[in-house]
Coordinates of C-alpha atoms in Angstrom, one line a residue:
X225 CA 22.8 3.3 69.0
X226 CA 22.2 6.4 68.0
X227 CA 21.6 9.7 70.2
X228 CA 18.0 11.0 71.6
X229 CA 16.5 13.8 70.3
X230 CA 18.4 17.1 70.7
X231 CA 17.6 19.9 72.4
X232 CA 15.1 21.4 74.5
X233 CA 12.0 21.8 71.7
X234 CA 8.4 20.0 71.9
X235 CA 10.3 16.7 70.8
X236 CA 13.1 16.6 72.4
X237 CA 14.4 14.0 74.7
X238 CA 14.8 16.8 77.6
X239 CA 10.9 17.6 77.4
X240 CA 9.6 14.2 76.8
X241 CA 11.8 11.3 79.0
X242 CA 9.1 11.1 82.0
X243 CA 9.4 7.7 82.4
X244 CA 13.2 7.3 82.5
X245 CA 13.2 9.6 84.8
X246 CA 10.6 8.0 87.5
X247 CA 12.4 4.9 87.3
X248 CA 16.0 7.1 87.8
X249 CA 14.1 8.3 91.5
X250 CA 13.0 4.4 92.0
X251 CA 16.7 3.6 91.8
X252 CA 17.9 6.3 93.9
X253 CA 17.5 3.2 97.4
X254 CA 20.1 1.2 95.4
X255 CA 22.5 4.1 94.6
X256 CA 22.0 5.3 98.5
X257 CA 22.8 2.0 99.9
X258 CA 26.0 1.7 96.9
X259 CA 27.4 4.7 98.8
X260 CA 26.6 3.6 102.2
X261 CA 28.8 -0.1 101.8
X262 CA 31.3 2.2 99.7
X263 CA 32.0 4.6 102.7
X264 CA 32.1 1.3 104.8
X265 CA 33.9 -1.1 103.4
X266 CA 35.7 -2.9 105.8
X267 CA 39.6 -3.3 105.3
X268 CA 39.9 -0.5 103.6
X269 CA 40.7 3.4 104.8
X270 CA 38.0 6.2 104.2
X271 CA 38.0 7.1 100.9
X272 CA 39.7 10.5 100.3
X273 CA 38.3 10.5 96.5
X274 CA 35.7 9.3 94.7
X275 CA 35.2 8.8 91.2
X276 CA 31.5 7.7 89.4
X277 CA 30.3 7.4 86.1
X278 CA 27.0 7.2 84.6
X279 CA 26.9 5.8 81.3
X280 CA 24.5 6.7 78.8
X281 CA 23.1 9.9 80.2
X282 CA 21.9 11.6 77.1
X283 CA 20.6 15.1 78.1
X284 CA 18.3 17.3 79.7
X285 CA 17.7 17.3 83.6
X286 CA 17.6 13.6 83.5
X287 CA 21.4 13.1 82.9
X288 CA 22.1 14.8 86.6
X289 CA 19.5 12.6 88.4
X290 CA 22.1 9.5 89.4
X291 CA 25.3 10.9 90.2
X292 CA 23.0 14.0 92.2
X293 CA 21.7 10.9 94.1
X294 CA 25.1 9.5 95.0
X295 CA 26.8 13.0 95.5
X296 CA 23.5 13.6 97.9
X297 CA 24.7 10.4 99.6
X298 CA 28.1 10.9 100.2
X299 CA 27.2 14.6 101.9
X300 CA 24.3 12.8 104.0
X301 CA 26.6 9.9 105.1
X302 CA 30.0 12.2 106.1
X303 CA 27.5 14.5 108.3
X304 CA 26.2 11.5 110.1
X305 CA 29.2 9.8 110.6
X306 CA 31.6 13.7 111.0
X307 CA 33.7 12.5 108.4
X308 CA 35.9 14.7 105.8
X309 CA 34.0 14.3 102.4
X310 CA 36.0 12.6 99.9
X311 CA 36.8 14.9 96.9
X312 CA 34.2 13.4 94.2
X313 CA 35.0 13.3 90.4
X314 CA 32.0 12.8 87.9
X315 CA 32.0 11.9 84.4
X316 CA 29.1 11.6 82.4
X317 CA 29.0 9.3 79.4
X318 CA 26.9 9.1 76.0
X319 CA 27.6 8.7 72.6
X320 CA 29.9 11.3 70.8
X321 CA 26.8 12.6 69.0
X322 CA 24.6 13.0 72.0
X323 CA 23.6 16.6 72.9
X324 CA 26.5 17.4 75.3
X325 CA 26.1 21.3 75.0
X326 CA 22.9 20.8 77.4
X327 CA 24.9 18.1 79.6
X328 CA 27.5 20.7 80.0
X329 CA 25.4 23.6 80.9
X330 CA 23.6 21.3 83.4
X331 CA 27.1 20.8 84.9
X332 CA 27.4 23.9 86.9
X333 CA 24.7 23.0 89.2
X334 CA 27.3 20.2 90.1
X335 CA 30.3 22.7 90.5
X336 CA 28.2 24.8 93.0
X337 CA 28.4 22.1 95.8
X338 CA 30.8 23.0 98.2
X339 CA 30.6 19.8 99.8
X340 CA 31.9 17.4 98.6
X341 CA 34.5 18.8 96.3
X342 CA 33.2 17.7 93.0
X343 CA 34.9 17.7 89.8
X344 CA 32.6 16.8 86.6
X345 CA 33.7 16.1 82.6
X346 CA 31.8 14.5 80.0
X347 CA 33.4 11.1 78.4
X348 CA 31.7 11.0 74.8
X349 CA 32.0 6.9 73.3
X350 CA 30.3 3.8 73.4
X351 CA 30.2 1.9 76.4
X352 CA 30.8 -0.9 74.7
X353 CA 34.5 0.3 74.3
X354 CA 36.9 1.0 77.2
X355 CA 36.1 4.4 78.5
X356 CA 37.9 5.0 81.7
X357 CA 41.4 3.9 82.9
X358 CA 42.3 0.8 84.9
X359 CA 41.6 0.4 88.7
X360 CA 39.7 3.7 88.9
X361 CA 36.0 3.6 89.4
X362 CA 34.2 3.5 92.9
X363 CA 30.5 4.0 91.2
X364 CA 28.9 3.4 88.2
X365 CA 25.1 4.2 87.3
X366 CA 23.2 3.8 84.1
X367 CA 19.5 3.7 83.6
X368 CA 17.3 3.2 80.5
X369 CA 20.4 2.7 78.2
X370 CA 22.0 -1.6 78.4
X371 CA 18.8 -2.6 76.1
X372 CA 20.6 -1.0 72.9
X373 CA 23.0 -3.5 71.2
X374 CA 25.9 -2.4 70.1
X375 CA 24.5 -3.8 66.5
X376 CA 21.6 -5.8 65.4
X377 CA 22.5 -9.0 65.0
X378 CA 24.5 -10.3 61.7
X379 CA 22.7 -13.2 61.4
X380 CA 19.6 -11.5 60.2
X381 CA 21.4 -8.1 58.7
X382 CA 23.8 -10.8 56.7
X383 CA 20.8 -13.0 55.6
X384 CA 18.2 -10.4 54.7
X385 CA 15.8 -11.7 57.3
X386 CA 13.3 -9.5 58.5
X387 CA 13.4 -9.3 62.4
X388 CA 9.1 -8.6 62.2
X389 CA 7.8 -10.0 59.0
X390 CA 4.4 -8.5 57.8
X391 CA 3.1 -11.7 57.1
X392 CA 1.7 -12.8 60.6
X393 CA 1.8 -16.5 59.9
X394 CA 5.8 -15.8 58.5
X395 CA 6.2 -14.3 61.5
X396 CA 5.4 -16.3 64.3
X397 CA 7.1 -19.5 62.6
X398 CA 10.4 -16.9 62.4
X399 CA 10.1 -16.1 66.0
X400 CA 12.6 -18.5 67.3
X401 CA 15.4 -18.2 65.6
X402 CA 14.3 -13.8 65.7
X403 CA 14.5 -14.2 70.0
X404 CA 17.6 -16.2 69.6
X405 CA 19.5 -14.1 67.3
X406 CA 19.1 -11.1 69.4
X407 CA 19.5 -13.1 72.9
X408 CA 22.3 -13.8 71.5
X409 CA 23.9 -10.6 70.7
X410 CA 22.8 -9.0 73.7
X411 CA 24.4 -12.1 75.7
X412 CA 27.8 -11.1 73.8
X413 CA 27.6 -7.2 74.1
X414 CA 26.4 -7.4 78.5
X415 CA 29.2 -10.3 78.7
X416 CA 31.6 -7.3 76.9
X417 CA 30.6 -4.6 78.9
X418 CA 31.1 -6.4 82.2
X419 CA 34.5 -7.5 81.6
X420 CA 35.1 -3.7 80.4
X421 CA 33.9 -2.6 83.1
X422 CA 35.6 -5.2 85.9
X423 CA 39.1 -3.7 84.9
X424 CA 38.0 -0.3 84.8
X425 CA 36.8 -0.6 88.8
X426 CA 38.1 -0.6 92.3
X427 CA 37.9 -4.0 93.7
X428 CA 34.5 -3.9 96.0
X429 CA 33.1 -1.3 93.6
X430 CA 29.9 -0.6 92.8
X431 CA 27.4 -0.4 89.8
X432 CA 23.3 -0.3 89.5
X433 CA 21.7 -0.3 86.2
X434 CA 18.3 -0.6 85.2
X435 CA 17.1 -1.8 82.0
X436 CA 14.0 -2.5 80.1
X437 CA 13.1 -5.9 80.3
X438 CA 10.4 -8.9 80.0
X439 CA 8.7 -10.5 82.4
X440 CA 9.2 -14.1 81.7
X441 CA 11.6 -16.0 79.4
X442 CA 8.5 -17.5 77.3
X443 CA 7.7 -16.2 74.0
X444 CA 4.8 -14.3 73.3
X445 CA 3.6 -13.9 69.7
X446 CA 1.3 -11.2 71.0
X447 CA 4.8 -9.2 72.1
X448 CA 8.4 -10.5 72.7
X449 CA 10.4 -7.4 71.8
X450 CA 10.7 -4.1 73.6
X451 CA 10.6 -2.5 70.2
X452 CA 7.7 -4.3 68.8
X453 CA 5.1 -1.6 69.6
X454 CA 7.5 0.7 67.2
X455 CA 7.7 -2.0 64.1
X456 CA 4.2 -2.6 64.4
X457 CA 3.5 0.8 63.5
X458 CA 6.4 0.6 60.7
X459 CA 4.2 -2.5 59.3
X460 CA 1.3 -0.3 59.2
X461 CA 2.7 2.2 57.1
X462 CA 4.8 -0.2 54.8
X463 CA 1.5 -2.0 54.2
X464 CA -0.7 1.2 53.3
X465 CA 2.8 2.0 51.1
X466 CA 3.7 5.2 53.6
X467 CA 7.2 3.9 53.2
X468 CA 9.2 1.1 51.4
X469 CA 8.3 -2.8 52.1
X470 CA 12.0 -3.4 51.0
X471 CA 12.8 -0.8 53.3
X472 CA 10.7 -1.7 55.9
X473 CA 12.3 -5.4 55.9
X474 CA 16.2 -4.2 55.9
X475 CA 15.6 -2.5 59.3
X476 CA 16.5 -3.9 62.9
X477 CA 16.3 -2.4 66.1
X478 CA 19.5 -2.7 67.9
X479 CA 17.8 -3.3 71.2
X480 CA 17.0 -6.1 73.5
X481 CA 15.0 -7.0 76.8
X482 CA 16.4 -9.7 78.8
X483 CA 13.9 -11.8 81.1
X484 CA 15.6 -11.0 84.8
X485 CA 16.3 -14.9 84.3
X486 CA 19.0 -14.3 81.6
X487 CA 20.9 -11.1 82.8
X488 CA 21.2 -12.9 86.1
X489 CA 22.9 -15.7 84.3
X490 CA 24.6 -13.3 81.9
X491 CA 26.0 -12.0 85.3
X492 CA 27.4 -14.8 86.9
X493 CA 28.7 -16.6 84.0
X494 CA 30.7 -13.6 83.4
X495 CA 32.1 -13.5 87.1
X496 CA 33.2 -10.3 87.7
X497 CA 30.6 -9.2 89.3
X498 CA 28.9 -10.5 92.2
X499 CA 24.4 -9.2 92.4
X500 CA 24.0 -7.6 95.9
X501 CA 20.0 -7.2 95.3
X502 CA 17.7 -7.4 91.7
X503 CA 14.2 -6.0 91.7
X504 CA 12.0 -6.4 89.0
X505 CA 8.9 -3.9 88.4
X506 CA 6.3 -3.0 85.9
X507 CA 6.9 -0.4 83.4
X508 CA 4.2 1.4 84.8
X509 CA 4.3 0.9 88.7
X510 CA 5.0 3.8 90.7
X511 CA 4.8 6.3 87.8
X512 CA 2.2 8.7 87.0
X513 CA -0.2 7.2 84.9
X514 CA -0.4 10.8 82.6
X515 CA 2.9 9.2 81.1
X516 CA 1.1 6.4 79.7
X517 CA -1.7 7.9 77.7
X518 CA -1.7 7.3 73.8
X519 CA -0.2 11.2 73.0
X520 CA 2.0 11.1 75.9
X521 CA 3.8 7.6 75.6
X522 CA 3.8 8.5 71.2
X523 CA 5.4 11.7 72.3
X524 CA 8.3 10.1 74.8
X525 CA 8.9 7.2 72.2
X526 CA 9.1 9.8 69.3
X527 CA 12.0 11.5 71.2
X528 CA 13.7 8.3 71.7
X529 CA 13.2 6.3 68.2
X530 CA 13.1 9.2 65.6
X531 CA 17.0 9.5 64.9
X532 CA 16.6 5.6 64.2
X533 CA 13.7 6.2 62.0
X534 CA 14.7 9.1 60.1
X535 CA 17.9 7.5 59.6
X536 CA 16.7 4.9 58.0
X537 CA 13.4 5.7 56.6
X538 CA 13.6 9.3 55.7
X539 CA 11.2 12.1 57.0
X540 CA 8.3 9.9 57.7
X541 CA 7.7 11.2 61.5
X542 CA 4.4 13.1 60.7
X543 CA 3.1 9.9 59.2
X544 CA 4.7 7.6 62.2
X545 CA 2.9 9.9 64.5
X546 CA -0.3 9.9 63.0
X547 CA -0.5 6.1 62.5
X548 CA 0.7 5.5 66.0
X549 CA -2.2 7.5 67.4
X550 CA -4.8 6.0 65.4
X551 CA -3.4 2.3 66.7
X552 CA -2.6 3.2 70.1
X553 CA -5.8 4.5 70.2
X554 CA -7.3 1.0 69.5
X555 CA -8.8 0.2 73.5
X556 CA -6.3 -2.2 75.3
X557 CA -3.8 -2.0 72.2
X558 CA -1.2 0.1 74.3
X559 CA -2.4 -1.4 77.8
X560 CA -1.6 -5.3 76.6
X561 CA 2.0 -3.7 75.4
X562 CA 3.3 -2.1 78.7
X563 CA 1.9 -4.8 81.2
X564 CA 4.7 -7.1 79.0
X565 CA 7.2 -5.0 79.8
X566 CA 9.8 -4.3 82.9
X567 CA 12.4 -2.3 84.7
X568 CA 15.0 -4.5 85.8
X569 CA 17.3 -2.8 88.3
X570 CA 20.3 -4.8 89.4
X571 CA 23.2 -3.6 91.8
X572 CA 25.9 -5.4 91.3
X573 CA 29.6 -5.3 93.5
X574 CA 33.3 -6.3 91.8
X575 CA 34.3 -9.4 92.9

């Protein structure tokens, strides 16, 4: 995994994350419902304090959207039912190389809230490791993060098997094996993630997560992996000699988009959480159509993937952007890609 583009410049994640922000806004009803459940749980006293974490917060204005929604929901509940607001502890988590300078500056807005009292901090680290003390969490939120894997599948990297072969016939022949490798890596990682969080939650704690996924379990040769549009551009660059083919063959995107069936089965098999609600929606549904023009989409993809691409290939982003504009401007190419992707949003309760 790599952090998003730093800063507040033209290519930064902070200024090119409208797609992620639109999904965060669609998560609000689930977060509000989770807060109401936490405040009204039978058999427990009204909480005097609540601990809330956002895993994979990144930077910019998006970093506070989910936790702000939770704080506002607590405030509204306490006003409606004339309760003394609990003190709230907020943790914002992302990889150590994340732009935490921006995150820390934005925390000032949370500290200005009088009710409930909010104490906020950052927690650097991978969400594939322990992050919090046992039995401490009330609510965890995560958006646009958990499709990132802890690593690319070892069966591919160890055996030097390209994840996306330039040759179309070879790519089609290898697709089932590539799919199985990525699906198994996601299952291992997400199961591990659930086990870690289960140790950190209070009984009855809630988790609301949204990740990029696929519409179906079937293997569509036109688009199967959520990263396929990116490596298609890189494959054109390799064919044109802009990047080295051997380097291209050794490039693996550490991310996977499950189907809703896959996600449900993994959660049920792991057993620490029960599914309260699951919503599947198209990537573009309810979002501003301007976010999905070739130019806007390119800028948003650059903000996410530039660190990973530059680390492997060097300074090739300007050529990548030119190639992407040329490819994605072809009639229907980008539209077909986006139509096959979904957001999977699920609300979980700690058993």
